[in-house]
Amino acid sequence: MGGGPQPEHLLVILPFDPPTAIFNRIRRNHPHIKITFHRLHFAEVPWESRMQVPPELFHDATLLVTLSALPPSPHDCPKLELIHFTSAGTNHVANTPIYTDTNIPLTTSSGIHGPQIAEWVLMTMLASSHHYALLHKLQKQHEWNGAVSLLRNLHDKVGQRLGVLGYGSIGRQVGRVAKAMGMDVIAYTASPRKSPESKKDHGFIVPGTGDPDGEFPSAWYSGTDRKDLHHFLAQDIDHLLISVPLTKQTMHLLGKEEFDILSKRNAFISNISRGQIIDQPALIAGLRAYDDHCSADPSFADASFKVGLEADMKADTSIPGLRGAALDVTDPEPLPPDDPLWDAPNCIITPHISGLGSAYVDRCFQVFEVNLDRRERGEKLINVVDRSRGY
């Protein structure tokens, strides 16, 4: 009788070339695993490509790594024991039969996105507050002295407050970098984190990043109802990071009432989660309210200097609205060319790319490989989806 792990079949379905070096690493460390790769055609919205996979591919697979492609039904994958997603969330497959009608463990790549998304958050935050659009315009016009006098009103981030709505792996890395810049960080999670153990991050962590022990927030808020959320939003937040997963409970979590509360400090909004978490027309209204007020102010009468200058003036409770936003996600995606969000004032929009980078694929598989090792040792997996919570 032979010992060791039983033979397994890993099926990898992704919209890019096979990661040969990664596959060789898996074969070297887990020689009992056979690997089959199927490439999808990359779609404008990648998870719309799931029907390109022949159902028979799933029949003998015991392990699956995928972005969105799943077996059409449980009958098509009788041997499947683990599905690993290369995304941080699973909302895009929450209505599939594999999600709703099986107990196959699902794991995500949550934890890998922190470094690159934190850089996007800080990049767009600083591009706005340092008026990069104006500076780039002046460079193109070969103007040297155009903005010096007005830019003396710029405020750096020291002492400003970052509110992190959803203190997961991404929120923790943004909190880490913001803290290094001298910002105060406060966190909000659905469940209370009162003990040191409860504040720890038990998921995948890119070495040297994040907040493994939950030590950066000066205050930690929690709850699942509007009253709790509004209490958090009322804590003099200068910059709100939205990093909660999309679930039925978080759909349109932030609307007019919430933006009115954030208007107390004319907060800047960063959304790297999902577009549906925001009531988009309410956000546009908040941005326009601030812009309209600044446009009517004589100090902004010189239109050649107006672009971008409103976006980081010191918070003034007499000014309504939101001073700016940076959105890597929208509702819908792709954002239609005629959508009014494109023309919202002081709003930076990027096409859901904040998590992309050269390390993305390797880190996705690092999470999967951690779980391969844990599974062979009979240990608890990391990044397991709780279907009842939606993440």
mmCIF file of C-alpha atoms in Angstrom:
data_model
loop_
_atom_site.group_PDB
_atom_site.id
_atom_site.type_symbol
_atom_site.label_atom_id
_atom_site.label_comp_id
_atom_site.label_asym_id
_atom_site.label_seq_id
_atom_site.Cartn_x
_atom_site.Cartn_y
_atom_site.Cartn_z
ATOM 1 C CA MET A 1 0.000 0.000 0.000
ATOM 2 C CA GLY A 2 1.444 3.385 -1.010
ATOM 3 C CA GLY A 3 1.372 6.446 1.229
ATOM 4 C CA GLY A 4 1.191 10.131 0.447
ATOM 5 C CA PRO A 5 -1.491 12.237 -1.205
ATOM 6 C CA GLN A 6 -3.876 10.705 -3.708
ATOM 7 C CA PRO A 7 -3.654 11.774 -7.376
ATOM 8 C CA GLU A 8 -5.540 14.980 -8.106
ATOM 9 C CA HIS A 9 -6.538 16.959 -11.185
ATOM 10 C CA LEU A 10 -6.207 20.760 -11.138
ATOM 11 C CA LEU A 11 -8.213 22.610 -13.789
ATOM 12 C CA VAL A 12 -7.170 26.236 -14.348
ATOM 13 C CA ILE A 13 -9.481 28.484 -16.402
ATOM 14 C CA LEU A 14 -8.213 32.033 -16.878
ATOM 15 C CA PRO A 15 -8.254 34.771 -19.572
ATOM 16 C CA PHE A 16 -4.502 34.919 -20.233
ATOM 17 C CA ASP A 17 -1.541 32.748 -21.199
ATOM 18 C CA PRO A 18 -0.722 29.756 -18.997
ATOM 19 C CA PRO A 19 1.573 30.748 -16.105
ATOM 20 C CA THR A 20 4.156 28.069 -16.866
ATOM 21 C CA ALA A 21 6.591 28.960 -14.083
ATOM 22 C CA ILE A 22 3.800 28.770 -11.512
ATOM 23 C CA PHE A 23 2.595 25.435 -12.848
ATOM 24 C CA ASN A 24 6.136 24.080 -12.643
ATOM 25 C CA ARG A 25 6.335 25.241 -9.033
ATOM 26 C CA ILE A 26 3.099 23.442 -8.189
ATOM 27 C CA ARG A 27 4.254 20.253 -9.930
ATOM 28 C CA ARG A 28 7.556 20.401 -8.072
ATOM 29 C CA ASN A 29 5.907 20.824 -4.661
ATOM 30 C CA HIS A 30 2.864 18.661 -5.375
ATOM 31 C CA PRO A 31 3.889 15.984 -7.902
ATOM 32 C CA HIS A 32 0.618 14.108 -7.418
ATOM 33 C CA ILE A 33 -1.347 16.946 -9.073
ATOM 34 C CA LYS A 34 -2.097 16.854 -12.811
ATOM 35 C CA ILE A 35 -2.711 20.310 -14.302
ATOM 36 C CA THR A 36 -5.009 21.182 -17.204
ATOM 37 C CA PHE A 37 -5.175 24.767 -18.484
ATOM 38 C CA HIS A 38 -8.026 26.280 -20.496
ATOM 39 C CA ARG A 39 -7.738 29.837 -21.728
ATOM 40 C CA LEU A 40 -10.781 32.066 -21.976
ATOM 41 C CA HIS A 41 -11.099 34.896 -24.452
ATOM 42 C CA PHE A 42 -10.621 38.063 -22.430
ATOM 43 C CA ALA A 43 -13.900 39.957 -22.302
ATOM 44 C CA GLU A 44 -14.478 43.613 -21.540
ATOM 45 C CA VAL A 45 -16.110 42.339 -18.364
ATOM 46 C CA PRO A 46 -14.131 39.112 -17.699
ATOM 47 C CA TRP A 47 -16.820 37.228 -15.802
ATOM 48 C CA GLU A 48 -19.141 37.396 -18.810
ATOM 49 C CA SER A 49 -16.972 34.756 -20.538
ATOM 50 C CA ARG A 50 -17.955 31.773 -18.406
ATOM 51 C CA MET A 51 -19.960 30.023 -21.156
ATOM 52 C CA GLN A 52 -16.844 29.478 -23.291
ATOM 53 C CA VAL A 53 -15.837 26.410 -21.254
ATOM 54 C CA PRO A 54 -16.919 22.954 -22.471
ATOM 55 C CA PRO A 55 -18.801 21.286 -19.552
ATOM 56 C CA GLU A 56 -16.893 18.008 -19.956
ATOM 57 C CA LEU A 57 -13.677 19.757 -18.821
ATOM 58 C CA PHE A 58 -14.985 19.811 -15.261
ATOM 59 C CA HIS A 59 -15.840 16.115 -15.009
ATOM 60 C CA ASP A 60 -12.558 14.778 -13.619
ATOM 61 C CA ALA A 61 -11.327 17.924 -11.867
ATOM 62 C CA THR A 62 -10.782 17.776 -8.107
ATOM 63 C CA LEU A 63 -9.406 21.339 -7.908
ATOM 64 C CA LEU A 64 -10.409 24.440 -9.859
ATOM 65 C CA VAL A 65 -8.724 27.851 -10.168
ATOM 66 C CA THR A 66 -10.907 30.366 -11.973
ATOM 67 C CA LEU A 67 -12.017 33.970 -12.224
ATOM 68 C CA SER A 68 -15.643 33.203 -12.982
ATOM 69 C CA ALA A 69 -16.001 30.059 -15.089
ATOM 70 C CA LEU A 70 -17.812 27.349 -13.131
ATOM 71 C CA PRO A 71 -19.439 24.010 -13.953
ATOM 72 C CA PRO A 72 -22.981 24.507 -15.284
ATOM 73 C CA SER A 73 -24.372 22.236 -12.566
ATOM 74 C CA PRO A 74 -23.196 20.049 -9.668
ATOM 75 C CA HIS A 75 -23.661 16.980 -11.894
ATOM 76 C CA ASP A 76 -20.871 18.246 -14.155
ATOM 77 C CA CYS A 77 -18.236 18.199 -11.388
ATOM 78 C CA PRO A 78 -18.743 15.071 -9.253
ATOM 79 C CA LYS A 79 -15.125 15.039 -7.989
ATOM 80 C CA LEU A 80 -14.609 18.760 -7.357
ATOM 81 C CA GLU A 81 -13.400 19.426 -3.786
ATOM 82 C CA LEU A 82 -12.065 23.000 -3.869
ATOM 83 C CA ILE A 83 -12.604 26.110 -6.017
ATOM 84 C CA HIS A 84 -10.176 29.002 -5.787
ATOM 85 C CA PHE A 85 -11.112 32.374 -7.295
ATOM 86 C CA THR A 86 -8.543 34.819 -8.582
ATOM 87 C CA SER A 87 -10.785 37.676 -7.458
ATOM 88 C CA ALA A 88 -11.126 39.150 -3.972
ATOM 89 C CA GLY A 89 -14.888 38.581 -3.921
ATOM 90 C CA THR A 90 -17.467 36.133 -5.246
ATOM 91 C CA ASN A 91 -20.501 38.369 -5.775
ATOM 92 C CA HIS A 92 -20.234 37.771 -9.548
ATOM 93 C CA VAL A 93 -20.972 34.037 -9.092
ATOM 94 C CA ALA A 94 -23.355 34.224 -6.130
ATOM 95 C CA ASN A 95 -26.363 33.162 -8.224
ATOM 96 C CA THR A 96 -24.739 30.134 -9.868
ATOM 97 C CA PRO A 97 -25.762 26.531 -9.027
ATOM 98 C CA ILE A 98 -22.280 25.723 -7.697
ATOM 99 C CA TYR A 99 -22.550 28.593 -5.224
ATOM 100 C CA THR A 100 -26.154 28.059 -4.189
ATOM 101 C CA ASP A 101 -26.602 24.286 -4.454
ATOM 102 C CA THR A 102 -23.310 22.767 -3.275
ATOM 103 C CA ASN A 103 -21.022 22.840 -0.258
ATOM 104 C CA ILE A 104 -17.809 22.769 -2.280
ATOM 105 C CA PRO A 105 -15.349 25.009 -0.384
ATOM 106 C CA LEU A 106 -14.724 28.333 -2.136
ATOM 107 C CA THR A 107 -11.627 30.405 -1.491
ATOM 108 C CA THR A 108 -10.694 33.838 -2.802
ATOM 109 C CA SER A 109 -7.522 35.770 -3.521
ATOM 110 C CA SER A 110 -8.371 38.352 -0.893
ATOM 111 C CA GLY A 111 -5.162 39.779 0.517
ATOM 112 C CA ILE A 112 -3.185 40.030 -2.697
ATOM 113 C CA HIS A 113 -4.663 43.339 -3.876
ATOM 114 C CA GLY A 114 -3.562 45.540 -0.982
ATOM 115 C CA PRO A 115 -0.229 46.845 -2.316
ATOM 116 C CA GLN A 116 -1.336 47.916 -5.790
ATOM 117 C CA ILE A 117 -4.789 49.184 -4.777
ATOM 118 C CA ALA A 118 -3.321 51.198 -1.898
ATOM 119 C CA GLU A 119 -0.989 52.846 -4.410
ATOM 120 C CA TRP A 120 -3.994 53.686 -6.607
ATOM 121 C CA VAL A 121 -5.860 55.176 -3.633
ATOM 122 C CA LEU A 122 -2.904 57.335 -2.641
ATOM 123 C CA MET A 123 -2.126 58.256 -6.259
ATOM 124 C CA THR A 124 -5.637 59.533 -6.946
ATOM 125 C CA MET A 125 -5.932 61.167 -3.529
ATOM 126 C CA LEU A 126 -2.717 63.124 -4.081
ATOM 127 C CA ALA A 127 -3.416 63.840 -7.747
ATOM 128 C CA SER A 128 -6.562 65.581 -6.568
ATOM 129 C CA SER A 129 -5.192 67.382 -3.515
ATOM 130 C CA HIS A 130 -2.001 68.484 -5.326
ATOM 131 C CA HIS A 131 -4.032 69.627 -8.343
ATOM 132 C CA TYR A 132 -2.149 67.513 -10.837
ATOM 133 C CA ALA A 133 -4.701 68.171 -13.595
ATOM 134 C CA LEU A 134 -3.988 71.891 -13.350
ATOM 135 C CA LEU A 135 -0.216 71.418 -13.157
ATOM 136 C CA HIS A 136 -0.235 69.125 -16.189
ATOM 137 C CA LYS A 137 -2.333 71.662 -18.093
ATOM 138 C CA LEU A 138 0.154 74.422 -17.280
ATOM 139 C CA GLN A 139 3.045 72.216 -18.364
ATOM 140 C CA LYS A 140 1.373 71.587 -21.717
ATOM 141 C CA GLN A 141 0.923 75.361 -22.059
ATOM 142 C CA HIS A 142 4.601 75.951 -21.137
ATOM 143 C CA GLU A 143 3.548 78.151 -18.197
ATOM 144 C CA TRP A 144 5.819 78.375 -15.128
ATOM 145 C CA ASN A 145 4.188 80.905 -12.798
ATOM 146 C CA GLY A 146 0.530 80.147 -13.407
ATOM 147 C CA ALA A 147 -0.441 78.468 -10.147
ATOM 148 C CA VAL A 148 2.106 79.389 -7.480
ATOM 149 C CA SER A 149 -0.012 81.910 -5.582
ATOM 150 C CA LEU A 150 -3.161 79.784 -5.512
ATOM 151 C CA LEU A 151 -1.374 76.517 -4.651
ATOM 152 C CA ARG A 152 -0.095 78.057 -1.432
ATOM 153 C CA ASN A 153 -3.549 77.172 -0.066
ATOM 154 C CA LEU A 154 -2.876 73.451 -0.488
ATOM 155 C CA HIS A 155 -3.256 71.325 2.647
ATOM 156 C CA ASP A 156 -1.125 68.234 3.186
ATOM 157 C CA LYS A 157 -2.540 65.054 4.736
ATOM 158 C CA VAL A 158 -0.923 65.341 8.163
ATOM 159 C CA GLY A 159 -3.652 65.314 10.795
ATOM 160 C CA GLN A 160 -6.443 64.544 8.324
ATOM 161 C CA ARG A 161 -8.688 61.599 9.120
ATOM 162 C CA LEU A 162 -9.097 58.550 6.914
ATOM 163 C CA GLY A 163 -12.231 56.518 7.520
ATOM 164 C CA VAL A 164 -11.930 52.954 6.239
ATOM 165 C CA LEU A 165 -15.340 51.434 5.568
ATOM 166 C CA GLY A 166 -14.423 47.740 5.568
ATOM 167 C CA TYR A 167 -11.085 47.127 7.285
ATOM 168 C CA GLY A 168 -10.026 44.067 5.323
ATOM 169 C CA SER A 169 -6.716 43.436 3.585
ATOM 170 C CA ILE A 170 -7.029 46.404 1.205
ATOM 171 C CA GLY A 171 -8.256 48.769 3.895
ATOM 172 C CA ARG A 172 -5.408 47.691 6.171
ATOM 173 C CA GLN A 173 -2.742 48.457 3.558
ATOM 174 C CA VAL A 174 -4.287 51.851 2.775
ATOM 175 C CA GLY A 175 -4.412 52.483 6.523
ATOM 176 C CA ARG A 176 -0.744 51.546 6.843
ATOM 177 C CA VAL A 177 0.359 53.983 4.130
ATOM 178 C CA ALA A 178 -1.972 56.747 5.329
ATOM 179 C CA LYS A 179 -0.620 56.386 8.865
ATOM 180 C CA ALA A 180 2.921 56.782 7.519
ATOM 181 C CA MET A 181 1.785 60.063 5.930
ATOM 182 C CA GLY A 182 0.622 61.372 9.288
ATOM 183 C CA MET A 183 -3.091 60.727 8.861
ATOM 184 C CA ASP A 184 -5.383 59.498 11.612
ATOM 185 C CA VAL A 185 -7.067 56.203 10.684
ATOM 186 C CA ILE A 186 -10.418 54.937 11.944
ATOM 187 C CA ALA A 187 -11.997 51.644 10.914
ATOM 188 C CA TYR A 188 -15.492 50.222 10.446
ATOM 189 C CA THR A 189 -16.385 46.533 10.267
ATOM 190 C CA ALA A 190 -19.646 44.632 10.435
ATOM 191 C CA SER A 191 -18.669 42.707 13.575
ATOM 192 C CA PRO A 192 -17.094 44.221 16.719
ATOM 193 C CA ARG A 193 -13.324 43.942 17.136
ATOM 194 C CA LYS A 194 -12.867 44.553 20.852
ATOM 195 C CA SER A 195 -10.096 42.078 21.676
ATOM 196 C CA PRO A 196 -6.522 42.061 20.292
ATOM 197 C CA GLU A 197 -7.182 38.646 18.729
ATOM 198 C CA SER A 198 -10.346 39.820 16.960
ATOM 199 C CA LYS A 199 -8.438 42.714 15.363
ATOM 200 C CA LYS A 200 -5.902 40.418 13.687
ATOM 201 C CA ASP A 201 -5.927 39.653 9.967
ATOM 202 C CA HIS A 202 -6.176 35.861 9.596
ATOM 203 C CA GLY A 203 -6.200 35.855 5.786
ATOM 204 C CA PHE A 204 -3.404 35.968 3.238
ATOM 205 C CA ILE A 205 -0.958 38.841 3.778
ATOM 206 C CA VAL A 206 1.703 40.004 1.330
ATOM 207 C CA PRO A 207 4.846 40.142 3.496
ATOM 208 C CA GLY A 208 5.661 43.607 4.820
ATOM 209 C CA THR A 209 2.216 45.026 4.073
ATOM 210 C CA GLY A 210 -1.153 45.569 5.727
ATOM 211 C CA ASP A 211 -1.970 45.699 9.400
ATOM 212 C CA PRO A 212 -1.621 42.094 10.652
ATOM 213 C CA ASP A 213 -2.454 42.947 14.278
ATOM 214 C CA GLY A 214 -4.991 45.717 13.651
ATOM 215 C CA GLU A 215 -2.855 48.305 15.412
ATOM 216 C CA PHE A 216 -3.219 51.333 13.129
ATOM 217 C CA PRO A 217 -6.809 52.530 13.751
ATOM 218 C CA SER A 218 -7.125 55.039 16.569
ATOM 219 C CA ALA A 219 -10.766 53.992 16.882
ATOM 220 C CA TRP A 220 -12.754 50.990 15.651
ATOM 221 C CA TYR A 221 -16.492 51.146 14.904
ATOM 222 C CA SER A 222 -18.851 48.321 13.966
ATOM 223 C CA GLY A 223 -22.438 47.426 13.212
ATOM 224 C CA THR A 224 -24.853 46.355 10.532
ATOM 225 C CA ASP A 225 -27.586 48.988 10.682
ATOM 226 C CA ARG A 226 -27.866 52.586 9.471
ATOM 227 C CA LYS A 227 -27.522 54.049 12.945
ATOM 228 C CA ASP A 228 -24.139 52.401 13.440
ATOM 229 C CA LEU A 229 -22.965 53.434 9.982
ATOM 230 C CA HIS A 230 -24.055 57.035 10.480
ATOM 231 C CA HIS A 231 -22.251 57.196 13.821
ATOM 232 C CA PHE A 232 -19.036 56.185 12.053
ATOM 233 C CA LEU A 233 -19.522 58.607 9.157
ATOM 234 C CA ALA A 234 -20.075 61.468 11.605
ATOM 235 C CA GLN A 235 -16.538 61.141 13.033
ATOM 236 C CA ASP A 236 -15.083 64.146 11.152
ATOM 237 C CA ILE A 237 -13.873 62.053 8.213
ATOM 238 C CA ASP A 238 -11.804 63.924 5.620
ATOM 239 C CA HIS A 239 -11.303 60.958 3.314
ATOM 240 C CA LEU A 240 -13.574 57.908 3.103
ATOM 241 C CA LEU A 241 -12.273 54.667 1.631
ATOM 242 C CA ILE A 242 -15.005 52.242 0.560
ATOM 243 C CA SER A 243 -13.633 48.695 0.733
ATOM 244 C CA VAL A 244 -16.581 46.563 1.842
ATOM 245 C CA PRO A 245 -17.690 43.534 -0.198
ATOM 246 C CA LEU A 246 -20.830 43.789 -2.308
ATOM 247 C CA THR A 247 -23.685 41.865 -0.692
ATOM 248 C CA LYS A 248 -27.435 42.338 -0.442
ATOM 249 C CA GLN A 249 -26.786 44.294 2.744
ATOM 250 C CA THR A 250 -24.237 46.659 1.188
ATOM 251 C CA MET A 251 -26.130 47.396 -2.032
ATOM 252 C CA HIS A 252 -26.537 51.209 -2.144
ATOM 253 C CA LEU A 253 -25.079 51.405 1.343
ATOM 254 C CA LEU A 254 -24.103 55.032 0.712
ATOM 255 C CA GLY A 255 -26.706 57.461 -0.582
ATOM 256 C CA LYS A 256 -27.927 61.018 -0.050
ATOM 257 C CA GLU A 257 -28.307 60.713 3.725
ATOM 258 C CA GLU A 258 -24.806 59.316 4.144
ATOM 259 C CA PHE A 259 -23.236 61.879 1.804
ATOM 260 C CA ASP A 260 -24.982 64.662 3.704
ATOM 261 C CA ILE A 261 -23.257 63.450 6.869
ATOM 262 C CA LEU A 262 -19.887 63.328 5.101
ATOM 263 C CA SER A 263 -20.492 66.855 3.805
ATOM 264 C CA LYS A 264 -19.728 68.112 7.301
ATOM 265 C CA ARG A 265 -16.062 67.833 6.341
ATOM 266 C CA ASN A 266 -16.639 67.947 2.570
ATOM 267 C CA ALA A 267 -15.102 64.467 2.485
ATOM 268 C CA PHE A 268 -13.237 62.999 -0.470
ATOM 269 C CA ILE A 269 -14.588 59.560 -1.488
ATOM 270 C CA SER A 270 -12.487 56.658 -2.799
ATOM 271 C CA ASN A 271 -14.327 53.559 -4.015
ATOM 272 C CA ILE A 272 -12.314 50.459 -4.915
ATOM 273 C CA SER A 273 -15.040 47.973 -3.956
ATOM 274 C CA ARG A 274 -18.051 47.773 -6.303
ATOM 275 C CA GLY A 275 -20.032 50.537 -7.970
ATOM 276 C CA GLN A 276 -23.372 49.299 -6.660
ATOM 277 C CA ILE A 277 -22.399 50.142 -3.086
ATOM 278 C CA ILE A 278 -22.881 53.809 -3.965
ATOM 279 C CA ASP A 279 -26.099 55.502 -5.039
ATOM 280 C CA GLN A 280 -24.396 57.095 -8.024
ATOM 281 C CA PRO A 281 -26.874 59.936 -8.688
ATOM 282 C CA ALA A 282 -26.596 60.923 -5.015
ATOM 283 C CA LEU A 283 -22.808 61.022 -5.309
ATOM 284 C CA ILE A 284 -23.005 63.189 -8.424
ATOM 285 C CA ALA A 285 -25.384 65.535 -6.602
ATOM 286 C CA GLY A 286 -22.965 65.833 -3.678
ATOM 287 C CA LEU A 287 -20.045 66.635 -5.975
ATOM 288 C CA ARG A 288 -22.079 69.203 -7.898
ATOM 289 C CA ALA A 289 -23.288 70.905 -4.704
ATOM 290 C CA TYR A 290 -19.702 71.591 -3.658
ATOM 291 C CA ASP A 291 -18.622 72.633 -7.136
ATOM 292 C CA ASP A 292 -21.606 74.957 -7.577
ATOM 293 C CA HIS A 293 -20.816 76.697 -4.305
ATOM 294 C CA CYS A 294 -17.153 77.157 -5.244
ATOM 295 C CA SER A 295 -18.106 78.419 -8.693
ATOM 296 C CA ALA A 296 -20.232 81.116 -7.114
ATOM 297 C CA ASP A 297 -17.390 82.180 -4.804
ATOM 298 C CA PRO A 298 -15.526 85.263 -6.090
ATOM 299 C CA SER A 299 -12.208 83.714 -5.036
ATOM 300 C CA PHE A 300 -12.674 81.197 -7.855
ATOM 301 C CA ALA A 301 -13.609 83.788 -10.433
ATOM 302 C CA ASP A 302 -10.519 83.164 -12.573
ATOM 303 C CA ALA A 303 -11.677 80.183 -14.610
ATOM 304 C CA SER A 304 -8.166 79.439 -15.880
ATOM 305 C CA PHE A 305 -7.155 78.433 -12.345
ATOM 306 C CA LYS A 306 -10.410 76.879 -11.199
ATOM 307 C CA VAL A 307 -9.797 73.329 -12.469
ATOM 308 C CA GLY A 308 -8.977 71.116 -9.528
ATOM 309 C CA LEU A 309 -8.523 73.868 -6.956
ATOM 310 C CA GLU A 310 -11.741 73.164 -5.094
ATOM 311 C CA ALA A 311 -10.763 69.579 -4.454
ATOM 312 C CA ASP A 312 -8.706 69.997 -1.320
ATOM 313 C CA MET A 313 -9.501 73.302 0.309
ATOM 314 C CA LYS A 314 -9.784 73.175 4.068
ATOM 315 C CA ALA A 315 -13.094 71.710 5.212
ATOM 316 C CA ASP A 316 -15.685 74.429 5.764
ATOM 317 C CA THR A 317 -19.004 73.517 7.354
ATOM 318 C CA SER A 318 -20.642 76.398 5.474
ATOM 319 C CA ILE A 319 -19.896 74.717 2.130
ATOM 320 C CA PRO A 320 -22.262 71.880 1.146
ATOM 321 C CA GLY A 321 -21.358 68.683 -0.652
ATOM 322 C CA LEU A 322 -18.324 66.525 -1.318
ATOM 323 C CA ARG A 323 -15.026 68.001 -2.467
ATOM 324 C CA GLY A 324 -14.068 65.110 -4.724
ATOM 325 C CA ALA A 325 -14.097 61.409 -5.517
ATOM 326 C CA ALA A 326 -11.892 58.735 -7.049
ATOM 327 C CA LEU A 327 -13.747 55.753 -8.480
ATOM 328 C CA ASP A 328 -12.197 52.602 -9.866
ATOM 329 C CA VAL A 329 -15.630 50.956 -9.948
ATOM 330 C CA THR A 330 -18.934 52.212 -11.329
ATOM 331 C CA ASP A 331 -22.511 51.121 -11.847
ATOM 332 C CA PRO A 332 -22.771 49.776 -14.491
ATOM 333 C CA GLU A 333 -19.468 48.563 -15.901
ATOM 334 C CA PRO A 334 -18.390 49.435 -18.501
ATOM 335 C CA LEU A 335 -19.678 52.944 -17.807
ATOM 336 C CA PRO A 336 -21.733 54.103 -20.843
ATOM 337 C CA PRO A 337 -20.219 57.063 -22.735
ATOM 338 C CA ASP A 338 -23.294 59.208 -22.009
ATOM 339 C CA ASP A 339 -23.409 58.502 -18.267
ATOM 340 C CA PRO A 340 -23.446 61.760 -16.250
ATOM 341 C CA LEU A 341 -20.783 60.391 -13.904
ATOM 342 C CA TRP A 342 -18.140 61.089 -16.547
ATOM 343 C CA ASP A 343 -18.763 64.817 -16.180
ATOM 344 C CA ALA A 344 -19.160 64.949 -12.412
ATOM 345 C CA PRO A 345 -16.879 67.695 -11.040
ATOM 346 C CA ASN A 346 -13.658 66.796 -9.215
ATOM 347 C CA CYS A 347 -14.179 63.108 -9.970
ATOM 348 C CA ILE A 348 -11.414 60.748 -11.098
ATOM 349 C CA ILE A 349 -12.663 57.621 -12.912
ATOM 350 C CA THR A 350 -10.559 54.603 -13.882
ATOM 351 C CA PRO A 351 -11.827 51.398 -15.576
ATOM 352 C CA HIS A 352 -11.598 48.881 -12.686
ATOM 353 C CA ILE A 353 -7.819 48.537 -12.968
ATOM 354 C CA SER A 354 -6.574 49.461 -9.493
ATOM 355 C CA GLY A 355 -5.779 45.844 -8.611
ATOM 356 C CA LEU A 356 -3.828 45.022 -11.748
ATOM 357 C CA GLY A 357 -0.072 44.535 -11.738
ATOM 358 C CA SER A 358 2.734 42.194 -12.690
ATOM 359 C CA ALA A 359 2.549 40.340 -9.360
ATOM 360 C CA TYR A 360 -1.203 39.674 -9.563
ATOM 361 C CA VAL A 361 -1.229 36.159 -11.000
ATOM 362 C CA ASP A 362 1.641 34.874 -8.890
ATOM 363 C CA ARG A 363 0.039 36.154 -5.694
ATOM 364 C CA CYS A 364 -3.298 34.563 -6.635
ATOM 365 C CA PHE A 365 -1.575 31.220 -6.871
ATOM 366 C CA GLN A 366 0.395 31.848 -3.678
ATOM 367 C CA VAL A 367 -2.930 31.865 -1.806
ATOM 368 C CA PHE A 368 -3.990 28.693 -3.587
ATOM 369 C CA GLU A 369 -0.677 26.992 -2.787
ATOM 370 C CA VAL A 370 -0.935 27.928 0.888
ATOM 371 C CA ASN A 371 -4.266 26.122 0.903
ATOM 372 C CA LEU A 372 -2.871 23.130 -0.974
ATOM 373 C CA ASP A 373 -0.319 22.710 1.812
ATOM 374 C CA ARG A 374 -2.921 23.208 4.528
ATOM 375 C CA ARG A 375 -5.314 20.787 2.863
ATOM 376 C CA GLU A 376 -2.661 18.056 2.680
ATOM 377 C CA ARG A 377 -1.878 18.569 6.371
ATOM 378 C CA GLY A 378 -5.536 18.513 7.318
ATOM 379 C CA GLU A 379 -5.453 22.129 8.513
ATOM 380 C CA LYS A 380 -8.046 24.883 8.200
ATOM 381 C CA LEU A 381 -7.995 26.738 4.880
ATOM 382 C CA ILE A 382 -7.581 30.524 4.595
ATOM 383 C CA ASN A 383 -9.775 32.950 2.637
ATOM 384 C CA VAL A 384 -12.791 30.608 2.732
ATOM 385 C CA VAL A 385 -16.061 32.171 1.540
ATOM 386 C CA ASP A 386 -18.911 32.154 4.056
ATOM 387 C CA ARG A 387 -21.874 31.688 1.731
ATOM 388 C CA SER A 388 -24.318 32.900 4.391
ATOM 389 C CA ARG A 389 -22.527 36.272 4.577
ATOM 390 C CA GLY A 390 -21.695 36.528 0.898
ATOM 391 C CA TYR A 391 -17.936 36.842 1.380
#
